[in-house]
Amino acid sequence: MASGVVNIRRDVDDKFYRYRMPILTTKIEGKGNGIKTVVPNMSDVARALSRPPTYTTKFFGCELGAQTSFDEKNDRYIVNGAHDANRLRELLDVFIDKFVLCKSCKNPETELVIIKTGRVEDIIRDCKACGERTGVDMRHKVTTFILKNPPVKVKKGKNKNTGDAAGGVGGGGSGSPGEVNGENGEAHDAHGAESDDELTKKIKAEAAELNDDAALTKAGWSADTSPEAVKQRIEALEGSMAAATLAGDDEGSDEDGNSPYAVLGRWIEENRDEDTKAYAVAIYKKAEELGIEKKHRTLPILVPALFTEDIVLEIPKYAPLLIKMVTSEKHQKSLLGGIERLVGIVHPELLPVVPKVLMELYQIDVIEEEVITQWGTHVSRKFVDKETSKRVRKASEPFLKWLEEADDDDDEDEE
Ligand SMILES: [Zn+2]
């Protein structure tokens, strides 16, 4: 029941409903008078709604008659007192109804706009779907907060250099995951996108000097789970990881078979559990034990070790694990690298379902449109050899095309 992602409109019971958000989670901290409820994924939830996490937190405070506090730098959103997760989820539904959904068509793709008439200020939901502009209930206390901390115009999931610059309380509804998540240990600065491009160039230049890994280009492994086959697979994966390290990864080298990444990969393969929930928890614990649960480099090893030829069905089951581990743009790229290895090398018979795989990842909100488009249009030797990289991208074309068309619809009346 408690899957990692829910429909933004929880009253819509449609698996294919396009608008999804991570399910809100809570954590009680402190005792006695100092007891408080932390919402660890407030910024992820708020991003899915294109609202600043401060608005939702403040809204909870108003509804519950509780003090709230935020530490945006460290991504901490707190409501004083002990509150039940379900209660906050219900309140979030109310917030969504009052401040997100278009009053006219109930689509969540709206933007809050402040309209001034003389000295009177009104907050309007500007709907991208139907074009209606509908007012919010200005009697709600949170409107005072919104007026004091007006929304910064940010495109959903696409603010590379806009939202973070504002920094203030109202500063941007979203922010790419890497910028928001202060806990991922690999802080991205405001110019992450730029330096990443430089890195790509560097990798390309240096990769041109590397030879293809012959073992990797011989696609066509069966899903042999014998210890030898597993070992061989892991070794080949480590081989391609080592090549990537040489190609300019910035975190030093760990290509040996005893690296924590390799240990985790083997552990995942060797401890397969049919209880996917328990398995996911155990994997995360193991990664934590190895100190690599927040590293983006864990993903290219995790993905091919974890998923099988049933990946399309498995992604929703492992959604909570992926959501927890994919915390920045860099993580998203590494996740896609893992997919390249899985469908390009370990299970090449999966190439025809690549669009479905990408769709599933997109649906659970672990990869953003921009990242996937960028990935799909740039062949890279970071995770696999060039030919494999090309094949995987070719196979992903239907999904990229769908994304582009969906985007055209969305963008109709944006400047
Ligand atoms: Zn509308």
Tab-separated table of C-alpha atoms and ligand atoms in Angstrom:
chain	number	residue	atom	x	y	z
A	1	MET	CA	0.000	0.000	0.000
A	2	ALA	CA	2.638	2.526	1.033
A	3	SER	CA	4.282	2.714	-2.359
A	4	GLY	CA	6.834	5.428	-2.875
A	5	VAL	CA	4.826	7.449	-5.318
A	6	VAL	CA	1.199	8.475	-5.381
A	7	ASN	CA	-1.040	10.397	-7.706
A	8	ILE	CA	-1.025	14.112	-6.943
A	9	ARG	CA	-4.783	13.763	-6.852
A	10	ARG	CA	-5.096	10.855	-4.508
A	11	ASP	CA	-8.809	10.666	-5.312
A	12	VAL	CA	-7.894	9.660	-8.847
A	13	ASP	CA	-7.376	5.926	-8.871
A	14	ASP	CA	-5.590	5.706	-12.189
A	15	LYS	CA	-2.270	3.974	-12.502
A	16	PHE	CA	-1.525	5.980	-15.616
A	17	TYR	CA	-2.467	9.344	-14.174
A	18	ARG	CA	0.347	11.537	-15.343
A	19	TYR	CA	0.887	13.686	-12.275
A	20	ARG	CA	2.623	11.892	-9.469
A	21	MET	CA	4.459	12.843	-6.319
A	22	PRO	CA	6.514	11.025	-3.720
A	23	ILE	CA	4.381	9.988	-0.777
A	24	LEU	CA	4.996	12.367	2.115
A	25	THR	CA	7.028	10.893	4.955
A	26	THR	CA	7.506	12.083	8.526
A	27	LYS	CA	9.956	11.633	11.316
A	28	ILE	CA	9.340	12.556	14.924
A	29	GLU	CA	12.281	14.144	16.697
A	30	GLY	CA	12.810	15.363	20.219
A	31	LYS	CA	10.734	14.872	23.347
A	32	GLY	CA	8.271	16.617	25.599
A	33	ASN	CA	7.832	20.259	24.768
A	34	GLY	CA	10.538	20.069	22.123
A	35	ILE	CA	8.867	17.300	20.147
A	36	LYS	CA	8.624	18.045	16.441
A	37	THR	CA	7.698	16.471	13.155
A	38	VAL	CA	10.284	16.610	10.403
A	39	VAL	CA	9.161	16.043	6.820
A	40	PRO	CA	12.324	14.591	5.261
A	41	ASN	CA	11.003	14.598	1.708
A	42	MET	CA	9.119	17.890	1.845
A	43	SER	CA	11.170	19.447	-0.928
A	44	ASP	CA	10.706	16.433	-3.215
A	45	VAL	CA	6.969	16.473	-2.657
A	46	ALA	CA	6.784	20.225	-3.126
A	47	ARG	CA	8.848	20.030	-6.288
A	48	ALA	CA	6.349	17.599	-7.777
A	49	LEU	CA	3.699	20.231	-7.066
A	50	SER	CA	5.845	23.102	-8.372
A	51	ARG	CA	5.471	24.901	-5.096
A	52	PRO	CA	8.169	25.926	-2.629
A	53	PRO	CA	8.431	23.482	0.283
A	54	THR	CA	7.984	26.419	2.635
A	55	TYR	CA	4.379	26.904	1.423
A	56	THR	CA	3.311	23.369	2.214
A	57	THR	CA	5.104	23.382	5.567
A	58	LYS	CA	3.578	26.704	6.524
A	59	PHE	CA	0.188	25.415	5.400
A	60	PHE	CA	0.514	22.450	7.782
A	61	GLY	CA	1.393	24.881	10.557
A	62	CYS	CA	-1.668	27.041	9.861
A	63	GLU	CA	-3.994	24.057	9.743
A	64	LEU	CA	-2.595	22.442	12.874
A	65	GLY	CA	-2.087	25.635	14.823
A	66	ALA	CA	1.571	24.734	15.142
A	67	GLN	CA	4.817	26.632	14.739
A	68	THR	CA	6.871	25.742	11.729
A	69	SER	CA	10.505	26.218	10.868
A	70	PHE	CA	12.610	25.674	7.791
A	71	ASP	CA	16.281	25.355	7.174
A	72	GLU	CA	16.360	25.419	3.415
A	73	LYS	CA	20.097	25.105	3.203
A	74	ASN	CA	19.956	21.778	4.974
A	75	ASP	CA	16.624	20.824	3.473
A	76	ARG	CA	14.835	20.593	6.837
A	77	TYR	CA	11.127	21.342	7.082
A	78	ILE	CA	9.650	21.088	10.531
A	79	VAL	CA	6.242	21.332	12.164
A	80	ASN	CA	6.322	21.578	15.958
A	81	GLY	CA	4.495	18.873	17.863
A	82	ALA	CA	4.007	15.208	16.982
A	83	HIS	CA	1.875	14.725	13.891
A	84	ASP	CA	0.837	11.580	12.188
A	85	ALA	CA	2.046	11.039	8.592
A	86	ASN	CA	-1.488	10.242	7.465
A	87	ARG	CA	-2.807	13.468	8.931
A	88	LEU	CA	-0.171	15.465	7.063
A	89	ARG	CA	-0.957	13.577	3.854
A	90	GLU	CA	-4.607	14.519	4.249
A	91	LEU	CA	-3.650	18.125	4.826
A	92	LEU	CA	-1.446	17.966	1.769
A	93	ASP	CA	-4.511	16.859	-0.207
A	94	VAL	CA	-6.269	19.966	1.082
A	95	PHE	CA	-3.319	22.169	0.131
A	96	ILE	CA	-3.282	20.635	-3.343
A	97	ASP	CA	-6.984	21.251	-3.744
A	98	LYS	CA	-6.772	24.839	-2.521
A	99	PHE	CA	-3.432	25.973	-3.889
A	100	VAL	CA	-2.362	23.667	-6.706
A	101	LEU	CA	-5.229	22.211	-8.723
A	102	CYS	CA	-6.902	24.439	-11.266
A	103	LYS	CA	-10.332	25.242	-9.863
A	104	SER	CA	-11.795	24.851	-13.299
A	105	CYS	CA	-10.210	21.687	-14.757
A	106	LYS	CA	-8.491	20.206	-11.666
A	107	ASN	CA	-5.194	19.901	-13.487
A	108	PRO	CA	-2.173	20.408	-11.195
A	109	GLU	CA	-0.058	22.218	-13.765
A	110	THR	CA	-0.695	25.647	-12.395
A	111	GLU	CA	1.442	28.480	-11.278
A	112	LEU	CA	0.709	30.872	-8.454
A	113	VAL	CA	0.614	34.471	-9.583
A	114	ILE	CA	0.110	37.522	-7.405
A	115	ILE	CA	-2.180	40.161	-8.841
A	116	LYS	CA	-2.265	43.651	-7.364
A	117	THR	CA	-5.363	45.813	-7.670
A	118	GLY	CA	-4.618	49.051	-5.896
A	119	ARG	CA	-3.644	47.956	-2.424
A	120	VAL	CA	-5.407	44.630	-2.654
A	121	GLU	CA	-3.349	41.585	-3.504
A	122	ASP	CA	-4.828	38.369	-4.791
A	123	ILE	CA	-3.240	34.997	-5.396
A	124	ILE	CA	-4.275	33.326	-8.614
A	125	ARG	CA	-3.765	29.814	-9.924
A	126	ASP	CA	-2.735	30.186	-13.526
A	127	CYS	CA	-3.550	26.927	-15.308
A	128	LYS	CA	-1.235	25.666	-18.050
A	129	ALA	CA	-3.711	23.036	-19.102
A	130	CYS	CA	-6.898	25.008	-19.761
A	131	GLY	CA	-5.674	28.583	-19.498
A	132	GLU	CA	-8.127	29.523	-16.738
A	133	ARG	CA	-7.006	31.788	-13.939
A	134	THR	CA	-8.765	30.985	-10.697
A	135	GLY	CA	-8.379	32.697	-7.350
A	136	VAL	CA	-7.472	30.984	-4.100
A	137	ASP	CA	-9.274	31.450	-0.799
A	138	MET	CA	-7.589	34.592	0.506
A	139	ARG	CA	-9.045	34.040	3.983
A	140	HIS	CA	-6.618	31.179	4.547
A	141	LYS	CA	-3.769	32.268	6.803
A	142	VAL	CA	-1.093	30.803	4.572
A	143	THR	CA	-1.902	33.431	1.941
A	144	THR	CA	-0.236	36.047	4.164
A	145	PHE	CA	2.919	33.986	4.078
A	146	ILE	CA	2.692	33.518	0.322
A	147	LEU	CA	2.266	37.254	-0.236
A	148	LYS	CA	5.282	37.947	1.949
A	149	ASN	CA	7.305	35.287	0.155
A	150	PRO	CA	6.029	35.459	-3.388
A	151	PRO	CA	6.610	32.574	-5.765
A	152	VAL	CA	9.566	32.809	-8.079
A	153	LYS	CA	8.688	31.803	-11.582
A	154	VAL	CA	10.225	28.395	-12.086
A	155	LYS	CA	9.556	25.820	-14.698
A	156	LYS	CA	8.793	22.455	-13.235
A	157	GLY	CA	11.913	20.344	-12.948
A	158	LYS	CA	13.836	22.680	-15.165
A	159	ASN	CA	15.423	25.344	-13.051
A	160	LYS	CA	19.088	25.066	-13.602
A	161	ASN	CA	20.106	28.584	-12.751
A	162	THR	CA	16.976	30.322	-11.651
A	163	GLY	CA	15.413	29.075	-8.448
A	164	ASP	CA	18.509	28.588	-6.391
A	165	ALA	CA	19.749	32.079	-7.069
A	166	ALA	CA	16.825	33.522	-5.184
A	167	GLY	CA	17.626	31.442	-2.164
A	168	GLY	CA	14.974	33.092	-0.025
A	169	VAL	CA	11.952	31.465	1.473
A	170	GLY	CA	9.857	31.839	-1.613
A	171	GLY	CA	12.794	30.980	-3.773
A	172	GLY	CA	11.603	28.595	-6.365
A	173	GLY	CA	9.130	25.816	-6.102
A	174	SER	CA	11.539	23.285	-7.282
A	175	GLY	CA	15.245	23.096	-7.746
A	176	SER	CA	16.755	20.026	-9.276
A	177	PRO	CA	17.143	17.210	-6.795
A	178	GLY	CA	20.859	17.724	-6.479
A	179	GLU	CA	20.453	21.282	-5.412
A	180	VAL	CA	17.738	20.621	-2.937
A	181	ASN	CA	19.069	17.608	-1.178
A	182	GLY	CA	21.612	18.876	1.265
A	183	GLU	CA	22.287	15.419	2.565
A	184	ASN	CA	23.630	13.735	-0.466
A	185	GLY	CA	27.197	14.549	0.349
A	186	GLU	CA	27.953	15.628	-3.172
A	187	ALA	CA	26.793	19.175	-3.131
A	188	HIS	CA	26.171	20.748	-6.481
A	189	ASP	CA	26.689	24.410	-6.890
A	190	ALA	CA	24.436	26.659	-8.877
A	191	HIS	CA	26.480	26.049	-11.965
A	192	GLY	CA	26.365	22.302	-11.769
A	193	ALA	CA	24.962	22.077	-15.258
A	194	GLU	CA	27.833	24.002	-16.728
A	195	SER	CA	30.634	22.145	-15.029
A	196	ASP	CA	28.903	18.953	-16.000
A	197	ASP	CA	29.118	19.929	-19.633
A	198	GLU	CA	32.805	20.543	-19.207
A	199	LEU	CA	33.128	17.161	-17.632
A	200	THR	CA	31.313	15.596	-20.550
A	201	LYS	CA	33.709	17.241	-22.961
A	202	LYS	CA	36.654	16.069	-20.950
A	203	ILE	CA	35.335	12.543	-20.790
A	204	LYS	CA	34.712	12.517	-24.509
A	205	ALA	CA	38.197	13.768	-25.280
A	206	GLU	CA	39.872	11.302	-22.969
A	207	ALA	CA	37.618	8.416	-23.859
A	208	ALA	CA	38.662	8.779	-27.480
A	209	GLU	CA	42.057	7.532	-26.401
A	210	LEU	CA	40.740	4.470	-24.672
A	211	ASN	CA	40.313	1.177	-26.422
A	212	ASP	CA	37.014	-0.579	-26.467
A	213	ASP	CA	36.699	-3.198	-23.841
A	214	ALA	CA	36.370	-6.293	-25.980
A	215	ALA	CA	34.665	-8.284	-23.259
A	216	LEU	CA	31.950	-5.692	-23.016
A	217	THR	CA	31.196	-5.454	-26.695
A	218	LYS	CA	30.411	-9.149	-26.804
A	219	ALA	CA	26.826	-8.695	-25.843
A	220	GLY	CA	24.550	-11.631	-25.388
A	221	TRP	CA	24.964	-12.991	-21.931
A	222	SER	CA	22.239	-15.211	-20.708
A	223	ALA	CA	20.748	-14.691	-17.291
A	224	ASP	CA	23.012	-17.359	-15.914
A	225	THR	CA	22.963	-17.102	-12.155
A	226	SER	CA	25.699	-19.626	-11.423
A	227	PRO	CA	28.383	-18.193	-9.127
A	228	GLU	CA	30.892	-18.176	-12.005
A	229	ALA	CA	28.537	-16.309	-14.305
A	230	VAL	CA	27.671	-13.828	-11.612
A	231	LYS	CA	31.332	-13.274	-10.865
A	232	GLN	CA	32.106	-12.815	-14.538
A	233	ARG	CA	29.316	-10.317	-14.941
A	234	ILE	CA	30.422	-8.271	-11.965
A	235	GLU	CA	33.986	-8.291	-13.199
A	236	ALA	CA	32.977	-7.011	-16.607
A	237	LEU	CA	30.893	-4.316	-14.989
A	238	GLU	CA	33.822	-3.342	-12.841
A	239	GLY	CA	35.937	-3.250	-15.967
A	240	SER	CA	33.702	-0.686	-17.552
A	241	MET	CA	33.589	1.211	-14.284
A	242	ALA	CA	37.378	1.320	-14.264
A	243	ALA	CA	37.399	2.685	-17.798
A	244	ALA	CA	35.037	5.415	-16.696
A	245	THR	CA	37.328	6.219	-13.801
A	246	LEU	CA	40.229	6.658	-16.200
A	247	ALA	CA	38.029	8.763	-18.386
A	248	GLY	CA	37.993	11.524	-15.850
A	249	ASP	CA	35.648	10.793	-13.022
A	250	ASP	CA	36.475	13.135	-10.225
A	251	GLU	CA	36.278	10.858	-7.272
A	252	GLY	CA	39.440	8.876	-7.510
A	253	SER	CA	39.812	5.323	-8.528
A	254	ASP	CA	38.268	2.242	-7.004
A	255	GLU	CA	38.387	-0.235	-9.809
A	256	ASP	CA	39.652	-3.127	-7.739
A	257	GLY	CA	37.342	-6.008	-6.944
A	258	ASN	CA	37.356	-5.100	-3.285
A	259	SER	CA	35.951	-1.654	-3.753
A	260	PRO	CA	32.765	-1.109	-1.750
A	261	TYR	CA	30.892	-0.829	-5.054
A	262	ALA	CA	32.029	-4.250	-6.189
A	263	VAL	CA	31.270	-5.694	-2.766
A	264	LEU	CA	27.749	-4.290	-2.940
A	265	GLY	CA	27.226	-5.572	-6.486
A	266	ARG	CA	28.217	-9.088	-5.483
A	267	TRP	CA	26.163	-8.915	-2.333
A	268	ILE	CA	23.059	-7.915	-4.296
A	269	GLU	CA	23.527	-10.758	-6.752
A	270	GLU	CA	24.189	-13.312	-4.048
A	271	ASN	CA	21.453	-12.365	-1.601
A	272	ARG	CA	18.484	-12.181	-3.911
A	273	ASP	CA	15.248	-12.306	-1.943
A	274	GLU	CA	11.767	-12.826	-3.328
A	275	ASP	CA	10.394	-10.501	-0.722
A	276	THR	CA	11.268	-7.383	-2.705
A	277	LYS	CA	10.503	-5.041	0.167
A	278	ALA	CA	12.831	-6.799	2.565
A	279	TYR	CA	15.404	-7.141	-0.198
A	280	ALA	CA	15.323	-3.412	-0.939
A	281	VAL	CA	15.717	-2.543	2.725
A	282	ALA	CA	18.595	-5.000	3.076
A	283	ILE	CA	20.329	-3.571	0.008
A	284	TYR	CA	20.078	-0.071	1.363
A	285	LYS	CA	21.429	-1.207	4.725
A	286	LYS	CA	24.312	-2.953	3.025
A	287	ALA	CA	25.112	0.170	1.018
A	288	GLU	CA	24.971	2.207	4.212
A	289	GLU	CA	27.282	-0.220	5.923
A	290	LEU	CA	29.715	0.243	3.043
A	291	GLY	CA	29.281	3.998	3.237
A	292	ILE	CA	28.125	4.353	-0.368
A	293	GLU	CA	24.343	4.702	-0.067
A	294	LYS	CA	24.544	8.331	-1.185
A	295	LYS	CA	27.132	7.927	-3.903
A	296	HIS	CA	26.023	8.279	-7.477
A	297	ARG	CA	28.617	5.670	-8.461
A	298	THR	CA	26.682	3.043	-6.565
A	299	LEU	CA	23.913	3.162	-9.161
A	300	PRO	CA	25.725	1.804	-12.243
A	301	ILE	CA	26.580	-1.261	-10.149
A	302	LEU	CA	23.273	-1.534	-8.336
A	303	VAL	CA	21.038	-1.398	-11.401
A	304	PRO	CA	22.465	-4.344	-13.353
A	305	ALA	CA	22.888	-6.384	-10.182
A	306	LEU	CA	19.375	-5.749	-8.917
A	307	PHE	CA	17.201	-5.870	-12.003
A	308	THR	CA	16.449	-8.882	-14.119
A	309	GLU	CA	14.726	-9.426	-17.452
A	310	ASP	CA	11.529	-8.460	-15.603
A	311	ILE	CA	12.780	-4.943	-15.004
A	312	VAL	CA	9.596	-3.287	-16.256
A	313	LEU	CA	7.620	-4.973	-13.490
A	314	GLU	CA	10.406	-4.601	-10.978
A	315	ILE	CA	10.880	-0.827	-11.173
A	316	PRO	CA	7.627	0.009	-9.331
A	317	LYS	CA	8.520	-2.532	-6.661
A	318	TYR	CA	11.909	-0.959	-6.081
A	319	ALA	CA	10.662	2.609	-6.483
A	320	PRO	CA	11.193	3.546	-2.822
A	321	LEU	CA	14.789	2.342	-2.977
A	322	LEU	CA	15.481	4.219	-6.201
A	323	ILE	CA	13.820	7.383	-4.942
A	324	LYS	CA	15.950	7.236	-1.834
A	325	MET	CA	19.172	6.703	-3.731
A	326	VAL	CA	18.736	8.981	-6.733
A	327	THR	CA	19.194	12.399	-5.183
A	328	SER	CA	20.738	14.615	-7.850
A	329	GLU	CA	21.172	15.079	-11.556
A	330	LYS	CA	24.443	13.221	-11.333
A	331	HIS	CA	22.656	10.332	-9.665
A	332	GLN	CA	20.094	10.332	-12.467
A	333	LYS	CA	22.850	10.074	-15.042
A	334	SER	CA	24.467	7.240	-13.141
A	335	LEU	CA	21.135	5.478	-12.912
A	336	LEU	CA	20.802	5.713	-16.692
A	337	GLY	CA	24.358	4.410	-16.939
A	338	GLY	CA	23.262	1.393	-14.948
A	339	ILE	CA	20.360	0.908	-17.327
A	340	GLU	CA	22.773	1.034	-20.275
A	341	ARG	CA	24.798	-1.730	-18.708
A	342	LEU	CA	21.754	-3.808	-17.941
A	343	VAL	CA	20.045	-3.592	-21.311
A	344	GLY	CA	23.206	-3.183	-23.368
A	345	ILE	CA	25.328	-5.860	-21.797
A	346	VAL	CA	23.682	-8.060	-19.203
A	347	HIS	CA	20.289	-8.502	-20.885
A	348	PRO	CA	20.559	-7.317	-24.482
A	349	GLU	CA	17.268	-9.075	-25.196
A	350	LEU	CA	15.728	-6.190	-23.244
A	351	LEU	CA	16.604	-3.555	-25.854
A	352	PRO	CA	13.071	-3.539	-27.307
A	353	VAL	CA	11.597	-2.677	-23.907
A	354	VAL	CA	13.951	0.227	-23.227
A	355	PRO	CA	11.159	2.774	-23.848
A	356	LYS	CA	9.036	1.009	-21.248
A	357	VAL	CA	11.917	0.941	-18.798
A	358	LEU	CA	12.456	4.678	-19.229
A	359	MET	CA	8.745	5.333	-18.919
A	360	GLU	CA	8.635	3.461	-15.625
A	361	LEU	CA	11.591	5.424	-14.275
A	362	TYR	CA	9.980	8.649	-15.421
A	363	GLN	CA	6.670	7.693	-13.832
A	364	ILE	CA	8.200	7.088	-10.425
A	365	ASP	CA	9.940	10.446	-10.778
A	366	VAL	CA	13.522	9.351	-10.446
A	367	ILE	CA	14.575	10.783	-13.788
A	368	GLU	CA	13.685	14.181	-15.076
A	369	GLU	CA	12.786	15.044	-18.600
A	370	GLU	CA	15.812	17.263	-19.131
A	371	VAL	CA	18.281	14.699	-17.930
A	372	ILE	CA	16.798	11.956	-20.030
A	373	THR	CA	16.669	14.125	-23.146
A	374	GLN	CA	20.274	15.140	-22.665
A	375	TRP	CA	21.222	11.510	-22.099
A	376	GLY	CA	19.277	10.309	-25.122
A	377	THR	CA	20.956	12.713	-27.489
A	378	HIS	CA	24.546	12.210	-26.353
A	379	VAL	CA	26.370	8.960	-26.934
A	380	SER	CA	28.790	8.385	-24.072
A	381	ARG	CA	31.453	5.856	-23.216
A	382	LYS	CA	31.256	6.517	-19.551
A	383	PHE	CA	29.344	3.369	-18.666
A	384	VAL	CA	29.523	1.107	-21.705
A	385	ASP	CA	31.371	0.997	-25.000
A	386	LYS	CA	30.364	3.385	-27.721
A	387	GLU	CA	28.487	0.869	-29.859
A	388	THR	CA	26.421	-0.344	-26.937
A	389	SER	CA	25.737	3.228	-25.917
A	390	LYS	CA	24.483	3.940	-29.439
A	391	ARG	CA	22.290	0.837	-29.509
A	392	VAL	CA	20.661	1.721	-26.198
A	393	ARG	CA	19.952	5.272	-27.332
A	394	LYS	CA	18.552	4.084	-30.619
A	395	ALA	CA	16.253	1.748	-28.706
A	396	SER	CA	15.087	4.599	-26.484
A	397	GLU	CA	13.944	6.790	-29.377
A	398	PRO	CA	10.190	6.104	-29.073
A	399	PHE	CA	10.232	7.283	-25.481
A	400	LEU	CA	12.279	10.396	-26.271
A	401	LYS	CA	9.876	11.218	-29.041
A	402	TRP	CA	6.906	10.789	-26.745
A	403	LEU	CA	8.567	13.062	-24.214
A	404	GLU	CA	9.195	15.714	-26.814
A	405	GLU	CA	5.599	15.647	-27.977
A	406	ALA	CA	4.268	15.757	-24.424
A	407	ASP	CA	6.553	18.722	-23.831
A	408	ASP	CA	5.270	20.547	-26.901
A	409	ASP	CA	1.762	20.271	-25.497
A	410	ASP	CA	2.917	21.573	-22.137
A	411	ASP	CA	4.853	24.468	-23.537
A	412	GLU	CA	2.163	25.950	-25.691
A	413	ASP	CA	1.638	29.054	-23.660
A	414	GLU	CA	4.934	29.541	-21.948
A	415	GLU	CA	7.230	32.245	-23.017
B	1	ZN	ZN	-7.390	24.411	-15.780
